[in-house]
Coordinates of C-alpha atoms in Angstrom, one line a residue:
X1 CA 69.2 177.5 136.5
X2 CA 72.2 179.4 136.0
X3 CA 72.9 177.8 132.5
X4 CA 69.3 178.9 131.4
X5 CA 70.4 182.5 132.7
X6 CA 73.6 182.5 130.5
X7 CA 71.3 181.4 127.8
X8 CA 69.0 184.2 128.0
X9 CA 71.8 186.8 128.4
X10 CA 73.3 185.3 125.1
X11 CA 69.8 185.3 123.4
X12 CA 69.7 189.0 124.7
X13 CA 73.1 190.2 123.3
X14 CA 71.9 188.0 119.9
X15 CA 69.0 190.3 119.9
X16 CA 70.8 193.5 120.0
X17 CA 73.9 192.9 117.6
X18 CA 71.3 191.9 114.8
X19 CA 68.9 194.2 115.4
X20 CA 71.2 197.2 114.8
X21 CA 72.4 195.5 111.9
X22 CA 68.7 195.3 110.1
X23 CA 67.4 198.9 111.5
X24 CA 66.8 200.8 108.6
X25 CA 65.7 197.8 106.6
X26 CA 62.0 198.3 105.9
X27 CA 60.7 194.4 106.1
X28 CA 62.6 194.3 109.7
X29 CA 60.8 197.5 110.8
X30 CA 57.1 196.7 109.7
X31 CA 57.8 193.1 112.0
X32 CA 58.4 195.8 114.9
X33 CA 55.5 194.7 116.9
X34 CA 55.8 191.3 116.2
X35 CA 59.4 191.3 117.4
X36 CA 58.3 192.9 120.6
X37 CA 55.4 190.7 121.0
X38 CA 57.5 187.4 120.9
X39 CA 60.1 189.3 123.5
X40 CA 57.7 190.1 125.8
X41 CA 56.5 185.8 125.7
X42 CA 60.1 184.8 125.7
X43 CA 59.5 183.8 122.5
X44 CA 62.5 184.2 119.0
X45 CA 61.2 183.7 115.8
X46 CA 63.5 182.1 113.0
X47 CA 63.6 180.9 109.6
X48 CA 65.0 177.6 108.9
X49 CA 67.4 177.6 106.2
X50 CA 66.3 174.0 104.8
X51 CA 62.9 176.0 103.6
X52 CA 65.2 176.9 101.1
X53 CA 67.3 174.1 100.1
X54 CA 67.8 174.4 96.5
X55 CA 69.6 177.4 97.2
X56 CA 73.1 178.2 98.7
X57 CA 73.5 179.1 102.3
X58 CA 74.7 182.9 101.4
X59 CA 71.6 183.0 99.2
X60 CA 69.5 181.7 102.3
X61 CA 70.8 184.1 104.5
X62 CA 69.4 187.1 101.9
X63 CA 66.4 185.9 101.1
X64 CA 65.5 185.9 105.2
X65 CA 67.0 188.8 105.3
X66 CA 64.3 190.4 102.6
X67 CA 61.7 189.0 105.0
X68 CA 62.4 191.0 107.9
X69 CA 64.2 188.1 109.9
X70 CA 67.7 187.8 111.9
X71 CA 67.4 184.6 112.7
X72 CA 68.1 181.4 110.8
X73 CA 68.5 177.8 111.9
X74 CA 71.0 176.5 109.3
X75 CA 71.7 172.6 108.7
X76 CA 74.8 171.0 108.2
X77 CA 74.8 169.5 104.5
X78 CA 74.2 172.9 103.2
X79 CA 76.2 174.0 100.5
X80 CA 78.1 177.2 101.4
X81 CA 77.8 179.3 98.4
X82 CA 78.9 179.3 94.9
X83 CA 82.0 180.4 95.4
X84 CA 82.4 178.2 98.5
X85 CA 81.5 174.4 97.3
X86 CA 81.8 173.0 100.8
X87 CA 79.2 172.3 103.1
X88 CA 78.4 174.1 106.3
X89 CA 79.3 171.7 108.6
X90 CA 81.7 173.5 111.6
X91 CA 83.6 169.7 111.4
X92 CA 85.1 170.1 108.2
X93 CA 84.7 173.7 107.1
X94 CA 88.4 175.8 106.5
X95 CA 89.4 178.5 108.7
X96 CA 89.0 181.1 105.6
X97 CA 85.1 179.2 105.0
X98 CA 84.3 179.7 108.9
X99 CA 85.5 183.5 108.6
X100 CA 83.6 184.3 105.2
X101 CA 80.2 182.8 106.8
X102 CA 80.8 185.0 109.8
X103 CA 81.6 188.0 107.6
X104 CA 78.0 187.1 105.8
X105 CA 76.1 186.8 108.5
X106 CA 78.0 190.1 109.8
X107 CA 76.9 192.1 107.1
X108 CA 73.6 191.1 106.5
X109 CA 72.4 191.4 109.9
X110 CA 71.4 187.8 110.7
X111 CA 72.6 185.3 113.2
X112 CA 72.9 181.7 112.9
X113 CA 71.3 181.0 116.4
X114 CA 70.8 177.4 115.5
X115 CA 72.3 174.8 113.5
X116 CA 70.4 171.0 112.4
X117 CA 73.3 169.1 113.2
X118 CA 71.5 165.5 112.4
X119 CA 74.4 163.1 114.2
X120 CA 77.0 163.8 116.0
X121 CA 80.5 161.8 116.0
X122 CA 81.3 160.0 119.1
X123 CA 84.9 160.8 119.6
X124 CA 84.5 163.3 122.0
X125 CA 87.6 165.6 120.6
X126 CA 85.1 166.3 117.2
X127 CA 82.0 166.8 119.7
X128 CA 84.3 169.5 121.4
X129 CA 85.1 171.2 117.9
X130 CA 81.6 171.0 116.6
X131 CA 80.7 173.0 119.6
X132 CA 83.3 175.1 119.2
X133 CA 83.3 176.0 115.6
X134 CA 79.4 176.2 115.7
X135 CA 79.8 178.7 119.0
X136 CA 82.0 180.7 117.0
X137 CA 79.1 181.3 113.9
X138 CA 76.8 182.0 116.6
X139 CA 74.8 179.0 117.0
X140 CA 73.2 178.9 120.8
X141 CA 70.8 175.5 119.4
X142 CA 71.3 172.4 117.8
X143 CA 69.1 170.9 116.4
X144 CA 69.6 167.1 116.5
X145 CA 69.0 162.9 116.6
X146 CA 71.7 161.9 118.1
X147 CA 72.5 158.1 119.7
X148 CA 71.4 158.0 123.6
X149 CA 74.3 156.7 124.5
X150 CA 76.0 160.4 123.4
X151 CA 73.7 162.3 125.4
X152 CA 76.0 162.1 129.1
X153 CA 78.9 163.3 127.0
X154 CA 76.9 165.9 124.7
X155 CA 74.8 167.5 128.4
X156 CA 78.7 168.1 129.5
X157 CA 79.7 169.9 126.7
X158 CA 76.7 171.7 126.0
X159 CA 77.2 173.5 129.7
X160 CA 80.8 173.9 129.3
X161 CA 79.9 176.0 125.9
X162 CA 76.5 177.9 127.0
X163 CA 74.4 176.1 124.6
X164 CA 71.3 173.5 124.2
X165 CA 70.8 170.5 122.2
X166 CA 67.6 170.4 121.2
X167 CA 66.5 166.6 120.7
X168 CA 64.3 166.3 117.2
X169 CA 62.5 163.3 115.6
X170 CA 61.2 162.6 112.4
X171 CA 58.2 159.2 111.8
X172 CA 58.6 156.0 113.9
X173 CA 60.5 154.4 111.5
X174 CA 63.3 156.8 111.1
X175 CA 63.5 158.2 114.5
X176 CA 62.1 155.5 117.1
X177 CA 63.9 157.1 119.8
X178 CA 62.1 160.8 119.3
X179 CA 59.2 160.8 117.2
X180 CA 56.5 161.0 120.0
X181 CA 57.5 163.3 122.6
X182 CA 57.1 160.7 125.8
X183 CA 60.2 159.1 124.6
X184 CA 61.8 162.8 124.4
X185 CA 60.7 163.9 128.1
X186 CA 62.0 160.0 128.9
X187 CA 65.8 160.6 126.9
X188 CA 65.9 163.8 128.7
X189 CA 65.0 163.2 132.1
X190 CA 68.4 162.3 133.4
X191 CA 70.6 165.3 131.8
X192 CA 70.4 168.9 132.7
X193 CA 68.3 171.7 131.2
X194 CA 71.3 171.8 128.6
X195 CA 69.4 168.9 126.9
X196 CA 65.8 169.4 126.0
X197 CA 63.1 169.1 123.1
X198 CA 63.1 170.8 119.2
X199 CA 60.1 169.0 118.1
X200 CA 58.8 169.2 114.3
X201 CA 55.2 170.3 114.3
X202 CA 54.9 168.8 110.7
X203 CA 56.3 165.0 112.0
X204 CA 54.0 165.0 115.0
X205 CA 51.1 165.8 112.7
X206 CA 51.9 163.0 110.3
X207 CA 52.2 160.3 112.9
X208 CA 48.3 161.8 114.3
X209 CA 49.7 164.0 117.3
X210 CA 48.0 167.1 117.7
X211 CA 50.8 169.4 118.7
X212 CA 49.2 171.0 121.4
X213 CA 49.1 167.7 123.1
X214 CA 52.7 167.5 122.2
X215 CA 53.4 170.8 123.8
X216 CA 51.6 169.7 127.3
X217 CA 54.1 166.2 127.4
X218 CA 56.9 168.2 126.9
X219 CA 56.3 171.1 128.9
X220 CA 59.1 172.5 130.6
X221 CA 62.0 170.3 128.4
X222 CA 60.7 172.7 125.3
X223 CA 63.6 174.3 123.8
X224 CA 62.5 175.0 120.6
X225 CA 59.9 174.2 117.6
X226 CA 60.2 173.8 113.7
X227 CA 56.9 174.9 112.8
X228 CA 54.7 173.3 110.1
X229 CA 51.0 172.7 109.6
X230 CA 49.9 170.5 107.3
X231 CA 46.9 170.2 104.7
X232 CA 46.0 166.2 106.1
X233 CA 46.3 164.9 110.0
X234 CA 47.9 161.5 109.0
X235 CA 51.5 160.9 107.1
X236 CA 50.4 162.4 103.4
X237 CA 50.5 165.4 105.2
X238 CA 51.8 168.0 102.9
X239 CA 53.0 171.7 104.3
X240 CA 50.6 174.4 104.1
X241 CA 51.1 178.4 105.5
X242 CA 50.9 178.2 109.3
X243 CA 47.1 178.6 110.6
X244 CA 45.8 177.5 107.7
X245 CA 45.6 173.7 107.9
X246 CA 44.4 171.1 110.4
X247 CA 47.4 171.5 113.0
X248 CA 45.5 174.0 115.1
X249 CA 48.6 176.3 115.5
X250 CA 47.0 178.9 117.3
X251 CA 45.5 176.5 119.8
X252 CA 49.6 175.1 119.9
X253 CA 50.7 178.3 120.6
X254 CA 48.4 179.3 123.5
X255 CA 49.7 176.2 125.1
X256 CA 53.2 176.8 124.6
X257 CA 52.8 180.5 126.4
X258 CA 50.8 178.8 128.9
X259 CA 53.6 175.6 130.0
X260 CA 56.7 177.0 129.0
X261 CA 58.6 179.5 131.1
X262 CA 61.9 180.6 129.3
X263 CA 63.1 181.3 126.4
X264 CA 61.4 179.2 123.0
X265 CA 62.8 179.1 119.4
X266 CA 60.3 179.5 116.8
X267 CA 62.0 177.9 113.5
X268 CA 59.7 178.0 110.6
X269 CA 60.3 175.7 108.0
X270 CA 57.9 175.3 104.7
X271 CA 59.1 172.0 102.9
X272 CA 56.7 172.0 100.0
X273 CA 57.6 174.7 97.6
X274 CA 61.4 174.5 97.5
X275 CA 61.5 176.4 94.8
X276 CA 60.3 179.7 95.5
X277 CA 59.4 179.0 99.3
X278 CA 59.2 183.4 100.4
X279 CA 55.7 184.0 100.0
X280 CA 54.4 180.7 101.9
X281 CA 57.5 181.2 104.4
X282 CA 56.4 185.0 104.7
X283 CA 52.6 183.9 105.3
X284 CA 53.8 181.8 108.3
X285 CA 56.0 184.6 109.6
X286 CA 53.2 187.1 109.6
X287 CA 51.0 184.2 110.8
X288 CA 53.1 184.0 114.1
X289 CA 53.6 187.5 114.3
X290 CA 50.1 188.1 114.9
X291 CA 49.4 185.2 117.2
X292 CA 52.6 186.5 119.6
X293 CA 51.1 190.0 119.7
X294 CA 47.8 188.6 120.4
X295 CA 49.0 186.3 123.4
X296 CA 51.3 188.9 124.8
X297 CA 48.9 191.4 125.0
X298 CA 46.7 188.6 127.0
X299 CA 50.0 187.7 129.5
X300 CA 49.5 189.3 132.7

């Protein structure tokens, strides 16, 4: 209980920094109700920075920016920028690389709140200066698949720090330790509310899990989503704007407002038009935006 309270403080003073940053920015204003909306459920809506792959984190960071977001979810084989050619990985990065990202996400008015972190070493000394690193660019979240055998040592430092790790699968082949959320609520069962689930909408939906029937496994161990539908409810499953394919996202939604008490990351991530992702990833964004207003005006 009192590390979920530190975290919704944190979230709080998250909410505040980068909000005065983006005031006067017109995309951030005309998502006013949409921001209040997902405050009132608990609820913070992100953009995932691998939506836009092809492009440098510093370009990332402006493009959700134009959108009228302050959250990102960045990943950790990134590149930086093009004047910075290493990735953002907290492990390796420079003192001067760590210092320019925070001045970028300083000045643009967006916080890294959390960070795909895919496997983490087992020498508990790098553990300790991910976290650290990673708490110092502002990441509450990771995002991750790491071995179960980690997971005593990575609940520990997750409380020490104030932060989650959110437990994320991919198919059955590549993640046969995560991909259906009964093996998540089993991994997490022994740890703390430090350790819990950031389950891909999209993967459930390609291995034939309707992700409201994800949501209702997981219930309480929810820490966060990546939010995809897709076009197909099997694994050719390609992304499509939220609400408009067979994933029944508003149906997912209702469900996550109805199981879940505290805070929820929203991450939306649009895989299939890497190229120029904005208009599909600003289709989702107004997508959610509508269905929080419309659940929070339905909350007692």
């Amino acid at each position: 209980m009192t590390h979920r309270i530190l975290l919704a403080t944190l979230l709080a003073a998250i909410n505040l920094a980068t909000c005065a940053a983006q005031d006067t920015k017109p995309a951030f204003q005309a998502r006013q109700a949409g921001r209040a909306a997902a405050e009132k459920l608990d609820w913070q809506i992100a953009v995932a920075a691998y939506s836009f792959r092809q492009f440098t984190f510093f370009e990332t960071v402006d493009k959700v920016a134009d959108l009228g977001v302050n959250l990102i979810e960045g990943f950790n084989f990134q590149k930086i920028s093009g004047d910075i050619p290493g990735k953002l990985n907290p492990l390796t990065m420079s003192d001067d690389d760590m210092e320019k990202v925070r001045d970028k996400l300083r000045q643009s008015g967006v916080t890294m709140i959390a960070l795909y972190y895919g496997s983490f070493p087992a020498d508990e000394a790098q553990c300790r200066t991910v976290f650290q690193r990673s708490k110092e660019l502002g990441v509450k979240y990771f995002v991750s698949e790491p071995k179960p055998e980690l997971l005593p040592m990575l609940d520990k430092l997750a409380q020490e720090y104030g932060m989650i790790v959110g437990l994320h699968g991919h198919d059955k082949k590549s993640s046969p330790n995560t991909w259906h959320p009964e093996l998540v609520v089993k991994q997490c069962q022994p740890f703390s509310a430090a350790i819990g689930a950031f389950s891909d909408t999209g993967h459930w939906l390609r291995s034939e899990l309707e992700p409201s029937e994800g949501v209702e496994i997981l219930k309480d161990r929810i820490v966060g989503f990546e939010l995809h539908d897709l076009h197909a409810f099997d694994p050719s499953g390609h992304d499509v704007p939220l609400g408009t394919g067979v994933g029944k996202m508003a149906k997912m939604l209702e469900t996550v407002a109805k199981v879940k008490q505290g805070p929820v990351l929203m991450s939306i991530e649009y895989v299939s038009n890497p190229d120029n992702p904005s208009q599909d990833v600003k289709q989702c964004l107004e997508f959610l935006d509508g269905q929080a207003i419309r659940l929070a005006n339905s909350a007692p």
